[in-house]
Coordinates of C-alpha atoms and ligand atoms in Angstrom, one line a residue:
X1 CA 3.1 -4.2 -32.3
X2 CA 6.5 -2.7 -31.4
X3 CA 9.4 -4.2 -29.4
X4 CA 8.1 -6.1 -26.4
X5 CA 10.1 -3.8 -24.0
X6 CA 8.6 -0.6 -25.4
X7 CA 6.2 -0.2 -22.6
X8 CA 8.7 -0.7 -19.8
X9 CA 9.1 3.0 -18.9
X10 CA 12.4 4.5 -17.8
X11 CA 14.2 1.1 -17.1
X12 CA 17.0 1.1 -19.6
X13 CA 19.5 -0.9 -17.5
X14 CA 17.0 -3.6 -16.8
X15 CA 16.1 -3.9 -20.4
X16 CA 19.8 -4.3 -21.4
X17 CA 20.2 -7.1 -18.8
X18 CA 17.0 -8.9 -19.9
X19 CA 17.9 -8.8 -23.6
X20 CA 21.3 -10.2 -22.8
X21 CA 19.7 -13.0 -20.9
X22 CA 17.2 -13.7 -23.6
X23 CA 20.0 -13.9 -26.1
X24 CA 21.9 -16.3 -23.9
X25 CA 18.7 -18.4 -23.5
X26 CA 18.3 -18.5 -27.3
X27 CA 21.9 -19.7 -27.6
X28 CA 21.1 -22.4 -25.2
X29 CA 18.2 -23.6 -27.3
X30 CA 20.3 -23.4 -30.5
X31 CA 23.1 -25.4 -29.0
X32 CA 20.6 -28.1 -28.5
X33 CA 20.3 -31.0 -26.1
X34 CA 24.1 -31.4 -25.5
X35 CA 24.6 -27.8 -24.4
X36 CA 21.4 -27.9 -22.4
X37 CA 22.8 -30.7 -20.2
X38 CA 26.0 -28.7 -19.7
X39 CA 24.2 -25.4 -19.0
X40 CA 21.8 -27.0 -16.5
X41 CA 24.2 -27.4 -13.6
X42 CA 25.8 -24.0 -14.2
X43 CA 22.6 -22.2 -13.5
X44 CA 22.0 -24.2 -10.4
X45 CA 25.4 -24.1 -8.7
X46 CA 26.7 -21.8 -6.0
X47 CA 28.5 -19.4 -8.5
X48 CA 25.1 -18.6 -10.1
X49 CA 23.7 -17.8 -6.6
X50 CA 26.7 -15.6 -6.0
X51 CA 26.1 -13.7 -9.2
X52 CA 22.5 -13.1 -8.1
X53 CA 23.8 -11.7 -4.8
X54 CA 26.3 -9.4 -6.3
X55 CA 24.2 -8.6 -9.4
X56 CA 27.2 -9.3 -11.6
X57 CA 26.2 -10.4 -15.1
X58 CA 28.6 -13.0 -16.4
X59 CA 28.0 -13.7 -20.1
X60 CA 28.5 -17.4 -19.6
X61 CA 25.6 -17.4 -17.1
X62 CA 23.6 -14.7 -18.8
X63 CA 20.5 -16.8 -18.4
X64 CA 19.3 -18.3 -15.2
X65 CA 16.0 -20.0 -14.4
X66 CA 14.7 -17.9 -11.5
X67 CA 14.3 -14.1 -11.4
X68 CA 12.8 -11.5 -9.1
X69 CA 11.6 -8.2 -10.4
X70 CA 11.5 -5.6 -7.7
X71 CA 10.5 -2.0 -7.6
X72 CA 7.8 0.4 -6.2
X73 CA 4.2 -0.1 -7.3
X74 CA 3.6 1.1 -10.8
X75 CA 7.3 0.8 -11.8
X76 CA 6.4 -2.0 -14.2
X77 CA 7.4 -5.2 -12.4
X78 CA 4.7 -7.3 -14.2
X79 CA 5.3 -5.4 -17.4
X80 CA 9.0 -6.3 -17.3
X81 CA 8.2 -9.9 -16.4
X82 CA 5.8 -10.3 -19.3
X83 CA 8.1 -8.7 -21.7
X84 CA 11.0 -10.9 -20.6
X85 CA 8.7 -14.0 -21.0
X86 CA 8.0 -12.8 -24.6
X87 CA 11.7 -12.3 -25.3
X88 CA 12.3 -15.9 -24.2
X89 CA 9.6 -17.1 -26.6
X90 CA 10.7 -14.8 -29.4
X91 CA 11.6 -16.8 -32.5
X92 CA 13.3 -13.9 -34.3
X93 CA 15.5 -12.3 -31.7
X94 CA 15.1 -11.0 -28.1
X95 CA 11.5 -9.7 -28.1
X96 CA 10.9 -8.4 -31.7
X97 CA 7.2 -7.9 -30.9
X98 CA 6.2 -9.3 -34.4
X99 CA 6.7 -13.1 -34.3
X100 CA 4.1 -15.6 -33.0
X101 CA 6.1 -16.2 -29.8
X102 CA 6.1 -12.4 -28.9
X103 CA 2.5 -12.0 -30.0
X104 CA 1.0 -14.8 -28.1
X105 CA 2.9 -14.0 -24.9
X106 CA 2.0 -10.3 -24.9
X107 CA -1.6 -11.3 -25.8
X108 CA -1.8 -13.8 -22.9
X109 CA -2.4 -16.8 -25.1
X110 CA 1.0 -18.5 -25.2
X111 CA 0.5 -22.1 -24.0
X112 CA 3.9 -22.1 -22.3
X113 CA 3.6 -18.9 -20.4
X114 CA 1.5 -18.8 -17.2
X115 CA 0.7 -15.5 -15.4
X116 CA -0.3 -16.0 -11.8
X117 CA -2.3 -13.0 -10.6
X118 CA -3.4 -13.5 -7.0
X119 CA -6.9 -12.2 -6.5
X120 CA -7.1 -12.7 -2.8
X121 CA -4.8 -11.5 -0.1
X122 CA -2.5 -14.4 -0.6
X123 CA -1.5 -17.2 -3.0
X124 CA -2.3 -20.5 -1.4
X125 CA -0.4 -23.7 -1.4
X126 CA -2.9 -25.6 -3.5
X127 CA -2.7 -23.1 -6.3
X128 CA 1.1 -23.1 -6.2
X129 CA 1.4 -26.9 -6.2
X130 CA -0.8 -27.2 -9.3
X131 CA 1.2 -24.5 -11.0
X132 CA 4.6 -26.1 -10.2
X133 CA 3.3 -29.4 -11.5
X134 CA 2.2 -27.9 -14.8
X135 CA 5.4 -25.9 -15.1
X136 CA 7.4 -29.1 -15.1
X137 CA 5.9 -30.3 -18.4
X138 CA 7.8 -30.0 -21.7
X139 CA 7.2 -26.7 -23.4
X140 CA 4.8 -27.3 -26.2
X141 CA 6.4 -24.6 -28.3
X142 CA 9.8 -26.2 -27.9
X143 CA 11.3 -23.2 -26.1
X144 CA 10.7 -22.4 -22.4
X145 CA 8.0 -23.0 -19.8
X146 CA 7.6 -19.6 -18.2
X147 CA 5.8 -19.0 -14.9
X148 CA 5.2 -15.4 -13.9
X149 CA 4.1 -14.8 -10.3
X150 CA 2.8 -11.3 -9.8
X151 CA 2.8 -10.2 -6.2
X152 CA 5.1 -13.0 -5.0
X153 CA 5.1 -11.1 -1.7
X154 CA 1.6 -12.5 -1.2
X155 CA 2.6 -16.1 -1.2
X156 CA 1.6 -18.0 1.9
X157 CA 4.5 -19.7 3.7
X158 CA 3.4 -23.1 2.5
X159 CA 3.1 -21.9 -1.1
X160 CA 6.5 -20.3 -0.8
X161 CA 7.9 -23.6 0.2
X162 CA 6.3 -25.4 -2.7
X163 CA 7.8 -22.8 -5.0
X164 CA 11.2 -23.0 -3.4
X165 CA 11.3 -26.7 -4.1
X166 CA 10.6 -26.1 -7.7
X167 CA 13.3 -23.4 -7.9
X168 CA 15.8 -25.6 -6.2
X169 CA 15.4 -28.4 -8.6
X170 CA 14.1 -26.8 -11.7
X171 CA 13.0 -28.8 -14.8
X172 CA 15.6 -28.0 -17.5
X173 CA 13.3 -25.7 -19.6
X174 CA 11.4 -24.0 -16.9
X175 CA 11.9 -20.3 -15.9
X176 CA 10.3 -18.6 -12.9
X177 CA 9.7 -14.9 -12.9
X178 CA 8.7 -13.4 -9.6
X179 CA 7.5 -9.9 -8.9
X180 CA 7.7 -8.3 -5.5
X181 CA 8.0 -4.8 -4.1
X182 CA 11.5 -5.5 -2.7
X183 CA 13.8 -8.3 -1.6
X184 CA 13.2 -7.5 2.1
X185 CA 12.5 -10.8 4.0
X186 CA 8.9 -9.5 4.6
X187 CA 8.3 -9.6 0.9
X188 CA 10.2 -12.7 -0.2
X189 CA 11.8 -15.4 1.8
X190 CA 15.6 -15.3 2.1
X191 CA 16.0 -18.8 0.6
X192 CA 13.9 -18.1 -2.5
X193 CA 15.7 -14.8 -2.9
X194 CA 19.1 -16.5 -2.7
X195 CA 18.1 -18.7 -5.7
X196 CA 17.0 -15.9 -7.9
X197 CA 18.7 -13.2 -9.9
X198 CA 17.3 -9.8 -8.9
X199 CA 16.2 -7.2 -11.5
X200 CA 15.6 -3.9 -9.6
X201 CA 13.3 -1.4 -11.3
X202 CA 13.2 2.2 -10.3
X203 CA 10.3 4.7 -10.1
X204 CA 10.1 6.0 -13.6
X205 CA 10.6 9.7 -14.0
X206 CA 7.4 11.7 -14.8
X207 CA 8.7 12.7 -18.2
X208 CA 9.1 9.1 -19.2
X209 CA 5.6 8.3 -18.0
X210 CA 4.1 11.2 -19.8
X211 CA 5.9 10.2 -23.0
X212 CA 4.4 6.7 -23.0
X213 CA 0.9 8.0 -22.3
X214 CA 1.2 10.2 -25.3
X215 CA 2.8 7.6 -27.6
X216 CA 0.8 4.5 -26.6
X217 CA -2.5 5.8 -25.4
X218 CA -2.8 8.9 -27.6
X219 CA -3.3 11.2 -24.6
X220 CA -2.8 15.0 -25.1
X221 CA 0.6 16.2 -23.8
X222 CA -0.6 18.6 -21.2
X223 CA -3.0 16.0 -19.7
X224 CA -0.3 13.3 -19.8
X225 CA 2.2 15.6 -18.0
X226 CA -0.3 16.5 -15.3
X227 CA -1.3 12.8 -14.8
X228 CA 2.3 11.6 -14.7
X229 CA 3.2 14.1 -12.0
X230 CA 0.0 13.4 -10.0
X231 CA 0.5 9.6 -10.2
X232 CA 4.1 9.9 -8.7
X233 CA 5.7 7.5 -11.2
X234 CA 2.9 4.9 -11.2
X235 CA 2.3 4.3 -14.9
X236 CA -1.1 2.5 -14.5
X237 CA -2.4 5.1 -12.1
X238 CA -1.3 7.9 -14.5
X239 CA -3.2 6.3 -17.3
X240 CA -6.3 6.0 -15.2
X241 CA -6.1 9.6 -14.1
X242 CA -5.7 10.7 -17.7
X243 CA -8.6 8.7 -19.0
X244 CA -11.1 8.1 -16.2
X245 CA -13.2 11.0 -14.9
X246 CA -14.3 8.9 -11.9
X247 CA -10.7 8.4 -10.9
X248 CA -10.1 12.1 -11.1
X249 CA -13.1 12.9 -9.0
X250 CA -12.0 10.4 -6.3
X251 CA -8.5 12.0 -6.3
X252 CA -10.0 15.5 -5.9
X253 CA -12.1 14.3 -3.0
X254 CA -9.0 13.0 -1.3
X255 CA -7.1 16.2 -1.9
X256 CA -10.0 18.2 -0.3
X257 CA -9.4 16.4 3.0
X258 CA -6.7 18.9 4.3
X259 CA -9.1 21.8 3.8
X260 CA -11.9 20.0 5.6
X261 CA -10.1 19.3 8.8
X262 CA -11.5 22.1 11.0
X263 CA -12.2 20.2 14.2
X264 CA -12.5 16.8 15.9
X265 CA -15.9 16.1 14.4
X266 CA -14.7 17.1 10.9
X267 CA -11.7 14.7 11.3
X268 CA -14.0 11.8 12.1
X269 CA -16.3 12.8 9.2
X270 CA -13.3 12.9 6.9
X271 CA -12.2 9.4 8.1
X272 CA -15.6 8.0 7.3
X273 CA -15.7 9.6 3.9
X274 CA -12.3 8.2 3.0
X275 CA -13.2 4.7 4.1
X276 CA -16.6 4.7 2.4
X277 CA -15.1 6.1 -0.8
X278 CA -12.6 3.2 -0.8
X279 CA -15.3 0.7 -0.2
X280 CA -17.5 2.1 -3.0
X281 CA -14.5 2.2 -5.4
X282 CA -13.7 -1.4 -4.6
X283 CA -17.2 -2.6 -4.9
X284 CA -17.6 -1.0 -8.4
X285 CA -14.4 -2.8 -9.5
X286 CA -15.3 -6.3 -8.4
X287 CA -19.2 -6.5 -8.6
X288 CA -19.3 -7.1 -12.3
X289 CA -16.5 -9.7 -12.2
X290 CA -18.2 -11.5 -9.3
X291 CA -21.5 -11.9 -11.1
X292 CA -19.8 -13.0 -14.3
X293 CA -17.8 -15.7 -12.5
X294 CA -20.8 -17.0 -10.6
X295 CA -22.9 -17.2 -13.8
X296 CA -20.1 -19.1 -15.5
X297 CA -19.6 -21.5 -12.7
X298 CA -23.4 -22.2 -12.5
X299 CA -23.5 -22.9 -16.2
X300 CA -20.5 -25.2 -15.9
X301 CA -22.1 -27.0 -13.1
X302 CA -25.3 -27.4 -15.0
X303 CA -27.5 -25.6 -12.6
X304 CA -31.2 -26.2 -13.1
X305 CA -30.6 -29.8 -14.4
X306 CA -33.3 -32.3 -13.6
X307 CA -31.9 -35.5 -14.9
X308 CA -30.6 -38.5 -13.0
X309 CA -27.8 -37.5 -10.7
X310 CA -28.7 -33.8 -10.8
X311 CA -29.3 -33.7 -7.1
X312 CA -25.9 -35.1 -6.3
X313 CA -24.3 -32.8 -8.7
X314 CA -25.9 -29.9 -7.0
X315 CA -24.6 -31.0 -3.6
X316 CA -21.1 -30.9 -5.1
X317 CA -21.9 -27.6 -6.8
X318 CA -22.8 -26.0 -3.5
X319 CA -19.3 -26.6 -2.2
X320 CA -17.8 -25.1 -5.3
X321 CA -20.0 -22.0 -5.1
X322 CA -19.0 -21.6 -1.5
X323 CA -15.3 -21.8 -2.5
X324 CA -16.0 -19.1 -5.2
X325 CA -17.7 -16.8 -2.6
X326 CA -14.7 -17.2 -0.3
X327 CA -12.4 -16.2 -3.1
X328 CA -14.5 -13.3 -4.1
X329 CA -14.7 -12.0 -0.6
X330 CA -10.9 -12.1 -0.3
X331 CA -10.6 -10.2 -3.6
X332 CA -13.1 -7.6 -2.4
X333 CA -11.0 -7.0 0.8
X334 CA -7.9 -6.6 -1.3
X335 CA -9.6 -4.2 -3.7
X336 CA -10.7 -2.1 -0.7
X337 CA -7.2 -2.0 0.7
X338 CA -5.7 -1.1 -2.6
X339 CA -8.2 1.8 -3.1
X340 CA -7.5 3.1 0.4
X341 CA -3.8 2.9 -0.2
X342 CA -4.1 4.9 -3.4
X343 CA -5.9 7.6 -1.5
X344 CA -3.3 7.7 1.2
X345 CA -0.5 8.0 -1.4
X346 CA -2.3 11.0 -2.9
X347 CA -2.7 12.5 0.5
X348 CA 1.0 11.9 1.3
X349 CA 1.9 13.7 -1.9
X350 CA 0.0 16.8 -0.7
X351 CA 1.9 17.0 2.6
X352 CA 5.1 16.2 0.7
X353 CA 4.4 19.3 -1.5
X354 CA 3.8 21.4 1.7
X355 CA 7.1 20.2 3.1
X356 CA 9.2 20.9 0.0
X357 CA 7.6 24.3 -0.2
X358 CA 8.3 25.1 3.4
X359 CA 12.0 24.1 2.7
X360 CA 12.0 26.0 -0.6
X361 CA 13.3 22.8 -2.1
X362 CA 13.8 23.1 -5.9
X363 CA 11.5 20.2 -6.9
X364 CA 8.3 20.2 -8.8
X365 CA 5.1 19.6 -6.8
X366 CA 3.3 16.2 -7.0
X367 CA -0.1 17.8 -7.3
X368 CA 0.1 20.9 -9.4
X369 CA -3.6 21.6 -9.0
X370 CA -3.4 21.9 -5.2
X371 CA 0.0 23.5 -5.1
X372 CA -1.5 26.8 -3.9
X373 CA -3.2 25.0 -1.0
X374 CA 0.0 23.2 -0.1
X375 CA 1.8 26.5 -0.2
X376 CA -0.7 28.0 2.3
X377 CA -0.2 24.9 4.5
X378 CA 3.6 25.3 4.3
X379 CA 3.2 28.9 5.6
X380 CA 0.9 27.8 8.4
X381 CA 2.7 24.6 9.5
X382 CA 6.3 25.3 8.6
X383 CA 8.6 22.4 7.6
X384 CA 8.3 20.7 11.0
X385 CA 4.5 20.7 11.0
X386 CA 4.3 19.6 7.4
X387 CA 6.7 16.7 8.1
X388 CA 4.7 15.6 11.1
X389 CA 1.6 15.5 8.9
X390 CA 3.4 13.6 6.1
X391 CA 4.6 11.1 8.7
X392 CA 1.0 10.7 10.1
X393 CA -0.1 9.6 6.6
X394 CA 2.8 7.2 6.2
X395 CA 2.2 5.8 9.7
X396 CA -1.4 5.1 8.7
X397 CA -0.3 3.1 5.6
X398 CA 2.1 1.1 7.8
X399 CA -0.6 0.4 10.4
X400 CA -3.0 -0.9 7.7
X401 CA -0.2 -3.0 6.2
X402 CA 0.3 -4.4 9.7
X403 CA -3.4 -5.4 9.9
X404 CA -4.7 -2.5 12.0
X405 CA -8.4 -2.1 11.2
X406 CA -8.5 0.6 8.4
X407 CA -11.1 2.7 10.1
X408 CA -9.1 3.0 13.3
X409 CA -5.9 3.8 11.5
X410 CA -7.5 6.4 9.3
X411 CA -9.3 8.1 12.3
X412 CA -6.0 8.3 14.1
X413 CA -4.4 9.8 11.0
X414 CA -7.1 12.4 10.6
X415 CA -6.8 13.5 14.2
X416 CA -3.0 13.8 13.8
X417 CA -3.5 15.8 10.5
X418 CA -5.9 18.2 12.3
X419 CA -3.8 18.7 15.4
X420 CA -0.4 18.6 13.6
Ligands
ZN1 ZN1 9.6 -12.1 -31.4

């Protein structure tokens, strides 16, 4: 395994900052208990909070106990958080990738690193309280207790408050790493944000994404370059497009939409097709996990037992199974939304290509394979019509984000795309 930051694509500045912090953290550990007592208050007082606001890195406070990684989807927020967690557990340096600390963290088996990946639409207060409680224990490896919260923007308000309390009065060896799209109050509460240092990640350039696909995944250069451009800087999406024929097929179906919009009926048909494709994609992604989980829970609960107490056990089991079903339903809803959102991002890329062509802007198209079609659109719609269509797609995303029923939002979008 190479350096733990190797897969963090196109984020050089962030890596420098995180390495410096990991070095400072290691120094704290080396200095031992006395230094720890001295360093505790420093990371908690107002000057540290000020640093977080201005983004200034003062070597004396190079390490702090709460961080937020922000950036657009696919920029590598959780990759950065996991790599930093490994750097904190690294026994050789600041993320060598070779030692047991790095290895176990990257492999997801380090006892002192917890990754919280919400499966439903939000992270509940029960889950958060349990997590905060466990995070307060002494690190078994003698270094740091690290809690990584992916999609911290999906915390419920109550869960956010439970987390805030822990961040305000952190146990001396506990580090919280939050990932969120931005530090906008819609994503992360102002009070949590004020206690954290922010590490902004940018959308990685297509070249950097292509490079990592070739180096890490062994993908042919031309395929990697096409996928990196089509994925618009989203590393995970680029890898899927390069490797999964089903993902490519779904993308092609989405990019066929502009061609199909020939009338009102066709617009409604296209809306149905898009929604149903998202549902099918989501179902494929969760069905297997659902069945596995259910079987595991039934086994754990001793389903089918006939001994004394089995009936009572089964009554309790029914409640747990119901709880599992609730969680699975919530996960399915989220998978559907994510699939639909990916489709809308692809579609937005198409109209963005039409717009840049109408303006003769010197930028490469997002979708090289539909560039000719986008060019024809540019001629027909001109810049203004292309922009209106692009805005219709973005408005649809915003509406779904604001809880408008997806079918209604998508139908409105298709009509707008047809009429222009
Ligand atoms: Zn290491």
